[in-house]
Tab-separated table of C-alpha atoms and ligand atoms in Angstrom:
chain	number	residue	atom	x	y	z
O	1	MET	CA	0.000	0.000	0.000
O	2	GLN	CA	1.102	3.561	-0.702
O	3	PRO	CA	2.030	5.835	2.256
O	4	PHE	CA	-0.892	8.203	1.573
O	5	ALA	CA	-3.443	5.386	1.590
O	6	ILE	CA	-2.004	4.218	4.905
O	7	ILE	CA	-2.259	7.731	6.384
O	8	ALA	CA	-5.879	8.026	5.167
O	9	LEU	CA	-6.737	4.643	6.635
O	10	VAL	CA	-5.080	5.479	9.968
O	11	LEU	CA	-7.013	8.794	10.109
O	12	ILE	CA	-10.316	7.033	9.497
O	13	LEU	CA	-9.632	4.217	11.967
O	14	THR	CA	-8.399	6.614	14.686
O	15	ARG	CA	-11.598	8.582	14.305
O	16	VAL	CA	-13.798	5.483	14.661
O	17	VAL	CA	-11.851	4.288	17.731
O	18	THR	CA	-11.938	7.793	19.282
O	19	GLU	CA	-15.689	8.070	18.723
O	20	LEU	CA	-16.308	4.707	20.386
O	21	TRP	CA	-13.995	5.588	23.276
O	22	LEU	CA	-15.633	9.005	23.800
O	23	SER	CA	-19.066	7.404	23.741
O	24	GLY	CA	-18.037	4.825	26.376
O	25	LEU	CA	-16.365	7.495	28.504
O	26	ASN	CA	-19.479	9.653	28.349
O	27	GLN	CA	-21.891	6.836	29.188
O	28	ARG	CA	-19.855	5.906	32.268
O	29	HIS	CA	-19.690	9.545	33.339
O	30	VAL	CA	-23.410	10.078	32.825
O	31	ARG	CA	-24.284	6.884	34.707
O	32	GLU	CA	-22.147	7.964	37.664
O	33	GLN	CA	-24.123	11.218	37.830
O	34	ALA	CA	-27.471	9.583	37.167
O	35	ASN	CA	-28.592	9.186	40.744
O	36	GLU	CA	-28.610	12.805	41.683
O	37	VAL	CA	-30.520	15.618	40.044
O	38	PRO	CA	-28.229	18.676	39.946
O	39	PHE	CA	-29.257	21.423	42.322
O	40	ALA	CA	-30.492	23.781	39.624
O	41	PHE	CA	-33.031	21.182	38.534
O	42	ARG	CA	-34.770	20.398	41.764
O	43	GLY	CA	-38.362	21.365	41.464
O	44	VAL	CA	-38.300	21.295	37.677
O	45	ILE	CA	-37.317	17.703	37.073
O	46	ASP	CA	-38.182	14.843	39.319
O	47	ALA	CA	-35.661	12.103	39.898
O	48	ALA	CA	-37.454	9.584	37.640
O	49	MET	CA	-37.545	12.044	34.744
O	50	TYR	CA	-33.858	12.788	35.267
O	51	ARG	CA	-32.856	9.122	35.083
O	52	ARG	CA	-35.018	8.781	31.990
O	53	SER	CA	-33.103	11.625	30.295
O	54	VAL	CA	-29.834	9.883	31.113
O	55	VAL	CA	-31.015	6.599	29.562
O	56	PHE	CA	-32.502	8.371	26.522
O	57	THR	CA	-29.328	10.235	25.774
O	58	GLY	CA	-27.307	7.108	26.141
O	59	ILE	CA	-29.483	5.174	23.694
O	60	ALA	CA	-30.008	7.921	21.142
O	61	LEU	CA	-26.272	8.514	20.848
O	62	SER	CA	-25.252	4.889	20.619
O	63	VAL	CA	-27.370	4.320	17.507
O	64	PRO	CA	-25.455	6.127	14.755
O	65	GLY	CA	-26.198	6.498	11.082
O	66	LEU	CA	-29.093	6.990	8.708
O	67	PRO	CA	-30.284	3.378	8.421
O	68	PHE	CA	-31.259	3.704	12.059
O	69	ALA	CA	-33.288	6.884	11.575
O	70	TRP	CA	-36.493	4.910	11.439
O	71	TYR	CA	-35.597	2.959	14.539
O	72	VAL	CA	-34.724	6.127	16.460
O	73	GLN	CA	-37.949	7.854	15.415
O	74	PHE	CA	-40.399	5.049	15.949
O	75	LYS	CA	-38.840	2.932	18.665
O	76	ILE	CA	-36.737	5.192	20.860
O	77	GLU	CA	-38.539	8.526	20.423
O	78	GLN	CA	-41.828	6.652	20.741
O	79	ARG	CA	-40.720	4.890	23.890
O	80	PHE	CA	-39.839	8.205	25.508
O	81	GLY	CA	-43.043	9.836	24.324
O	82	PHE	CA	-41.478	12.286	21.819
O	83	ASN	CA	-42.623	10.807	18.548
O	84	THR	CA	-45.783	12.179	16.984
O	85	THR	CA	-44.802	11.396	13.374
O	86	SER	CA	-47.204	9.215	11.468
O	87	MET	CA	-45.711	6.578	9.172
O	88	LYS	CA	-47.202	8.497	6.238
O	89	THR	CA	-45.388	11.718	7.219
O	90	TRP	CA	-42.125	9.845	7.762
O	91	ILE	CA	-42.174	8.212	4.330
O	92	ALA	CA	-43.275	11.464	2.643
O	93	ASP	CA	-40.360	13.293	4.335
O	94	ARG	CA	-37.852	10.753	3.035
O	95	ILE	CA	-39.230	10.957	-0.519
O	96	LYS	CA	-39.292	14.773	-0.518
O	97	GLY	CA	-35.732	14.839	0.838
O	98	LEU	CA	-34.523	12.481	-1.875
O	99	LEU	CA	-36.279	14.454	-4.634
O	100	LEU	CA	-34.765	17.705	-3.378
O	101	ALA	CA	-31.285	16.139	-3.328
O	102	LEU	CA	-31.792	14.892	-6.900
O	103	LEU	CA	-33.288	18.154	-8.159
O	104	LEU	CA	-30.801	20.494	-6.485
O	105	GLY	CA	-27.699	18.426	-5.661
O	106	TYR	CA	-27.300	16.440	-8.871
O	107	PRO	CA	-27.343	19.430	-11.288
O	108	LEU	CA	-24.869	21.196	-8.978
O	109	LEU	CA	-22.452	18.251	-9.117
O	110	LEU	CA	-22.767	18.108	-12.924
O	111	LEU	CA	-22.118	21.843	-13.153
O	112	VAL	CA	-18.985	21.566	-10.988
O	113	LEU	CA	-17.658	18.786	-13.227
O	114	LYS	CA	-18.422	20.861	-16.324
O	115	LEU	CA	-16.511	23.766	-14.774
O	116	VAL	CA	-13.423	21.536	-14.617
O	117	GLU	CA	-13.590	21.179	-18.398
O	118	TRP	CA	-14.564	24.763	-19.162
O	119	THR	CA	-12.182	26.674	-16.919
O	120	GLY	CA	-9.066	24.441	-16.619
O	121	THR	CA	-6.443	25.345	-14.015
O	122	ASN	CA	-8.656	27.755	-12.075
O	123	TRP	CA	-11.647	25.409	-12.006
O	124	TRP	CA	-11.609	25.191	-8.197
O	125	LEU	CA	-12.146	28.954	-7.788
O	126	TRP	CA	-15.109	28.864	-10.172
O	127	ALA	CA	-16.516	25.768	-8.490
O	128	ALA	CA	-16.192	27.330	-5.026
O	129	ALA	CA	-17.934	30.501	-6.248
O	130	VAL	CA	-20.784	28.507	-7.786
O	131	VAL	CA	-21.275	26.358	-4.674
O	132	ILE	CA	-21.268	29.442	-2.406
O	133	ALA	CA	-23.752	31.254	-4.661
O	134	PHE	CA	-25.913	28.116	-4.582
O	135	GLN	CA	-25.796	28.013	-0.763
O	136	LEU	CA	-26.853	31.669	-0.547
O	137	LEU	CA	-29.674	31.107	-3.013
O	138	LEU	CA	-30.820	28.147	-0.937
O	139	LEU	CA	-30.838	30.297	2.211
O	140	LEU	CA	-32.897	32.877	0.376
O	141	ILE	CA	-35.517	30.523	-1.064
O	142	ALA	CA	-35.689	28.004	1.808
O	143	PRO	CA	-38.286	29.877	3.902
O	144	ALA	CA	-40.552	30.511	0.899
O	145	ILE	CA	-40.129	27.310	-1.110
O	146	ILE	CA	-38.425	24.459	0.725
O	147	MET	CA	-39.622	24.682	4.312
O	148	PRO	CA	-43.342	24.817	3.378
O	149	LEU	CA	-42.849	21.440	1.671
O	150	PHE	CA	-42.298	19.897	5.085
O	151	ASN	CA	-44.294	22.061	7.503
O	152	LYS	CA	-47.265	24.356	7.727
O	153	PHE	CA	-46.580	27.978	8.736
O	154	THR	CA	-49.340	30.210	10.081
O	155	PRO	CA	-49.043	33.806	11.335
O	156	LEU	CA	-49.055	34.117	15.110
O	157	PRO	CA	-52.637	35.189	15.915
O	158	GLU	CA	-53.348	38.711	17.181
O	159	GLY	CA	-53.118	38.995	20.927
O	160	GLU	CA	-50.894	39.673	23.888
O	161	LEU	CA	-48.089	37.293	22.883
O	162	ARG	CA	-47.853	38.760	19.402
O	163	GLN	CA	-47.773	42.301	20.781
O	164	ARG	CA	-45.125	41.347	23.311
O	165	LEU	CA	-42.861	39.727	20.702
O	166	PHE	CA	-43.198	42.547	18.174
O	167	ALA	CA	-42.453	45.035	20.969
O	168	LEU	CA	-39.272	43.078	21.754
O	169	ALA	CA	-38.274	43.056	18.075
O	170	GLN	CA	-38.778	46.806	17.887
O	171	ARG	CA	-36.972	47.481	21.170
O	172	THR	CA	-33.929	45.504	19.979
O	173	HIS	CA	-34.007	46.981	16.449
O	174	PHE	CA	-34.622	43.624	14.839
O	175	PRO	CA	-36.566	44.238	11.636
O	176	THR	CA	-39.004	41.413	11.026
O	177	ARG	CA	-41.921	41.092	8.683
O	178	SER	CA	-43.774	38.363	10.443
O	179	ILE	CA	-43.853	35.958	13.334
O	180	GLU	CA	-45.090	32.545	12.319
O	181	VAL	CA	-46.024	29.349	14.065
O	182	MET	CA	-44.707	26.054	12.664
O	183	ASP	CA	-46.540	22.787	13.232
O	184	GLY	CA	-43.517	21.063	14.804
O	185	SER	CA	-45.927	18.851	16.739
O	186	LYS	CA	-46.624	17.051	13.446
O	187	ARG	CA	-43.334	15.194	13.994
O	188	SER	CA	-42.288	15.368	17.615
O	189	ARG	CA	-42.731	17.017	20.977
O	190	HIS	CA	-39.260	18.579	20.735
O	191	SER	CA	-39.455	22.355	20.583
O	192	ASN	CA	-37.481	25.201	19.076
O	193	ALA	CA	-37.490	28.770	17.805
O	194	PHE	CA	-35.482	30.323	14.997
O	195	PHE	CA	-35.471	33.052	12.422
O	196	THR	CA	-35.021	32.445	8.756
O	197	GLY	CA	-34.577	34.297	5.496
O	198	LEU	CA	-32.244	37.158	4.676
O	199	GLY	CA	-32.753	40.920	4.877
O	200	ARG	CA	-36.327	42.047	4.313
O	201	PHE	CA	-37.540	38.487	3.947
O	202	ARG	CA	-36.620	37.579	7.487
O	203	LYS	CA	-39.276	36.024	9.655
O	204	ILE	CA	-39.382	34.616	13.146
O	205	VAL	CA	-40.616	31.054	13.514
O	206	LEU	CA	-41.863	29.506	16.738
O	207	PHE	CA	-42.692	25.808	17.060
O	208	ASP	CA	-46.273	25.232	18.224
O	209	THR	CA	-44.747	22.908	20.833
O	210	LEU	CA	-42.704	25.811	22.214
O	211	ILE	CA	-45.801	27.988	22.570
O	212	ALA	CA	-47.569	25.175	24.362
O	213	GLN	CA	-44.713	24.670	26.834
O	214	LEU	CA	-43.578	28.179	27.749
O	215	THR	CA	-45.185	31.195	29.402
O	216	GLU	CA	-45.229	34.500	27.506
O	217	PRO	CA	-42.191	36.022	29.313
O	218	GLU	CA	-40.294	32.754	28.711
O	219	LEU	CA	-41.145	32.818	25.003
O	220	GLU	CA	-40.010	36.431	24.848
O	221	SER	CA	-36.678	35.514	26.451
O	222	VAL	CA	-36.110	32.676	23.953
O	223	LEU	CA	-36.768	35.087	21.109
O	224	ALA	CA	-34.432	37.645	22.742
O	225	HIS	CA	-31.705	34.949	22.719
O	226	GLU	CA	-32.314	34.293	19.003
O	227	ILE	CA	-32.228	38.020	18.241
O	228	GLY	CA	-28.932	38.092	20.173
O	229	HIS	CA	-27.461	35.657	17.623
O	230	TYR	CA	-28.443	38.052	14.872
O	231	LYS	CA	-27.332	41.243	16.611
O	232	LYS	CA	-23.930	39.802	17.507
O	233	ARG	CA	-23.517	38.857	13.830
O	234	HIS	CA	-23.164	35.151	14.625
O	235	VAL	CA	-25.018	34.110	11.499
O	236	ILE	CA	-22.744	36.110	9.209
O	237	LYS	CA	-19.632	34.879	11.033
O	238	MET	CA	-20.700	31.230	10.757
O	239	LEU	CA	-21.599	31.735	7.112
O	240	SER	CA	-18.229	33.342	6.322
O	241	VAL	CA	-16.333	30.479	7.929
O	242	SER	CA	-18.362	27.898	6.034
O	243	MET	CA	-17.689	29.788	2.779
O	244	ALA	CA	-13.965	29.841	3.555
O	245	GLY	CA	-14.285	26.097	4.191
O	246	VAL	CA	-15.766	25.585	0.717
O	247	VAL	CA	-12.836	27.461	-0.902
O	248	VAL	CA	-10.250	25.490	1.107
O	249	ALA	CA	-11.958	22.186	0.277
O	250	PHE	CA	-11.961	22.911	-3.474
O	251	ALA	CA	-8.371	24.176	-3.373
O	252	ALA	CA	-7.316	20.963	-1.608
O	253	THR	CA	-9.251	18.813	-4.086
O	254	ALA	CA	-7.633	20.646	-7.014
O	255	TRP	CA	-4.201	20.152	-5.491
O	256	LEU	CA	-4.793	16.444	-4.823
O	257	ALA	CA	-6.126	16.007	-8.354
O	258	ARG	CA	-2.717	17.056	-9.685
O	259	GLN	CA	-0.763	14.552	-7.571
O	260	GLN	CA	0.054	11.296	-9.320
O	261	TRP	CA	0.678	9.515	-6.013
O	262	PHE	CA	-2.842	10.397	-4.869
O	263	TYR	CA	-4.328	8.396	-7.744
O	264	ARG	CA	-1.888	5.535	-7.400
O	265	ALA	CA	-2.547	5.359	-3.645
O	266	PHE	CA	-6.164	4.437	-4.327
O	267	GLY	CA	-5.548	2.284	-7.394
O	268	PHE	CA	-6.569	4.831	-10.073
O	269	THR	CA	-4.376	5.736	-13.020
O	270	TYR	CA	-3.312	9.345	-13.329
O	271	GLN	CA	-4.264	10.806	-16.710
O	272	GLY	CA	-3.549	14.519	-16.299
O	273	GLY	CA	-5.498	17.230	-18.112
O	274	PHE	CA	-8.935	18.552	-17.243
O	275	ALA	CA	-11.354	15.820	-18.252
O	276	ALA	CA	-14.304	15.851	-15.847
O	277	ALA	CA	-14.424	12.071	-15.458
O	278	HIS	CA	-10.850	12.136	-14.326
O	279	PHE	CA	-11.709	14.435	-11.410
O	280	VAL	CA	-14.517	12.270	-10.061
O	281	PRO	CA	-12.210	10.022	-7.976
O	282	ALA	CA	-10.414	13.038	-6.477
O	283	ILE	CA	-13.713	14.699	-5.532
O	284	LEU	CA	-15.188	11.489	-4.115
O	285	LEU	CA	-12.060	10.611	-2.139
O	286	PHE	CA	-11.790	14.112	-0.787
O	287	ALA	CA	-15.452	14.115	0.243
O	288	MET	CA	-14.816	10.811	2.014
O	289	LEU	CA	-11.823	12.193	3.917
O	290	ALA	CA	-13.388	15.611	4.614
O	291	GLY	CA	-15.709	14.227	7.308
O	292	THR	CA	-12.769	12.614	9.066
O	293	ILE	CA	-10.647	15.743	8.922
O	294	SER	CA	-13.478	17.988	10.115
O	295	PHE	CA	-14.148	15.608	13.024
O	296	TRP	CA	-10.741	16.512	14.493
O	297	PHE	CA	-11.569	20.211	14.163
O	298	SER	CA	-15.003	19.917	15.795
O	299	PRO	CA	-13.792	20.814	19.344
O	300	LEU	CA	-12.426	24.090	17.935
O	301	VAL	CA	-15.665	24.891	16.105
O	302	HIS	CA	-17.668	24.030	19.225
O	303	VAL	CA	-15.614	26.322	21.484
O	304	TRP	CA	-16.556	29.046	19.057
O	305	SER	CA	-20.264	28.216	18.788
O	306	ARG	CA	-20.567	27.847	22.581
O	307	ARG	CA	-19.134	31.333	22.970
O	308	PHE	CA	-21.911	32.522	20.654
O	309	GLU	CA	-24.511	30.894	22.910
O	310	TYR	CA	-23.139	32.709	25.960
O	311	GLU	CA	-23.158	35.987	24.020
O	312	ALA	CA	-26.771	35.433	22.923
O	313	ASP	CA	-27.767	34.623	26.528
O	314	ALA	CA	-26.061	37.815	27.712
O	315	PHE	CA	-27.896	39.787	25.034
O	316	ALA	CA	-31.208	38.291	26.197
O	317	ARG	CA	-30.425	39.247	29.798
O	318	VAL	CA	-29.958	42.895	28.791
O	319	ALA	CA	-32.978	42.932	26.444
O	320	MET	CA	-35.228	41.384	29.104
O	321	GLY	CA	-33.779	43.273	32.042
O	322	GLU	CA	-33.877	40.045	34.077
O	323	THR	CA	-32.598	36.454	33.872
O	324	GLN	CA	-35.383	34.423	35.459
O	325	SER	CA	-37.537	34.048	32.312
O	326	LEU	CA	-34.616	32.763	30.253
O	327	ILE	CA	-33.450	30.395	32.986
O	328	GLN	CA	-36.968	28.985	33.439
O	329	ALA	CA	-37.328	28.618	29.655
O	330	LEU	CA	-33.962	26.826	29.354
O	331	ARG	CA	-34.865	24.492	32.221
O	332	LYS	CA	-38.198	23.583	30.659
O	333	LEU	CA	-36.627	23.037	27.220
O	334	THR	CA	-33.879	20.867	28.676
O	335	LYS	CA	-36.477	18.881	30.576
O	336	ASN	CA	-38.814	18.499	27.619
O	337	ASN	CA	-36.054	17.549	25.197
O	338	LEU	CA	-34.523	15.249	27.833
O	339	SER	CA	-31.117	16.765	27.068
O	340	ASN	CA	-28.135	15.284	28.826
O	341	LEU	CA	-27.275	17.573	31.741
O	342	THR	CA	-23.918	16.115	32.646
O	343	PRO	CA	-21.935	14.958	29.596
O	344	HIS	CA	-18.260	14.122	30.028
O	345	PRO	CA	-16.293	17.332	29.251
O	346	LEU	CA	-14.150	15.618	26.633
O	347	TYR	CA	-17.250	14.140	24.977
O	348	SER	CA	-19.088	17.455	24.950
O	349	SER	CA	-16.059	19.190	23.411
O	350	PHE	CA	-16.442	16.968	20.336
O	351	TYR	CA	-20.233	16.842	20.065
O	352	TYR	CA	-21.880	19.789	21.856
O	353	SER	CA	-22.404	23.032	19.946
O	354	HIS	CA	-24.262	24.454	22.971
O	355	PRO	CA	-23.083	24.751	26.577
O	356	THR	CA	-25.023	22.543	28.990
O	357	LEU	CA	-27.850	24.081	31.003
O	358	LEU	CA	-25.715	24.208	34.155
O	359	GLU	CA	-22.925	26.078	32.361
O	360	ARG	CA	-25.404	28.567	30.932
O	361	GLU	CA	-27.040	29.180	34.286
O	362	ARG	CA	-23.644	29.729	35.867
O	363	ALA	CA	-22.793	32.262	33.154
O	364	LEU	CA	-26.123	34.026	33.793
O	365	GLY	CA	-25.111	34.386	37.394
O	366	ILE	CA	-26.911	31.499	39.086
O	367	GLU	CA	-24.600	29.095	40.851
O	368	GLY	CA	-25.548	25.438	40.312
H	401	ZN	ZN1	-28.551	29.885	20.639
């Protein structure tokens, strides 16, 4: 075997072993903590519910991969009372997802390969530009065209909640056209809030499950947190980094595609030139390795995204003038999503984009 193939294989194997080890480490850690509900949770979560969250997390995380999606949805989520998806919805989702991938992804791949032939040496710059433009277009059309394929969106009805949320948006200088309710309960009891669309097309979306679970001040604090992400420019920062990632990935693919040893390492013959077919192995192999390489960078990315969460929480504290609503909302959401409260620190550094509830409460000034 060629040295490069050996390095690639070692990278992939080390990742698999590390993932298994982290998962074992975390399960042991969580089990050790399972008998006591952390202080901050007393009164919100009873001991039985807490142990249930520990078991759920354990199981959900030990079943990796897409082939298990059905199992997770209908056996595990069902067992813990989250699943509300009908079989019909589940199958329709899979078909719509596949059609979208075919309709949008396949032409994009063909276009990238054509660019190799059309533009020669600088193909990777063109390809990166096209993929980035495509991503931006997707962001722009998703709220109007793609998301309604999967969910129903209705304007938040007139009333106190609507007034309260629009007042918050105005107070924080967050221009929004509409606040809509999404039928998240069609699929599960998990809850969320987000905003979507760019510029004037922006709208705030609340899951119906969120509205059912939280009081009005709590809902306002969740929205204040989301607005914090926008005001602190987190979305633009994340987007810029992902765009830079696209450029780096194409540059690396273009470089690899010029290396004879790269082809030999994987048993292909190097032909040179800019025939599209000849670039397919380089693109496929790079895509295969990209996941493994990005896995080793995930702790870095997560340090960054957790800092964003703290910043958004701090923004919400200022916008609300108090911390209790946000803390109560976070506690309820953690309880209702049965999130793991006490992951092993090493495990969470690889897999958690958000700080745990206890860390967030501590940052908001409440000692756990
Ligand atoms: Zn957040």
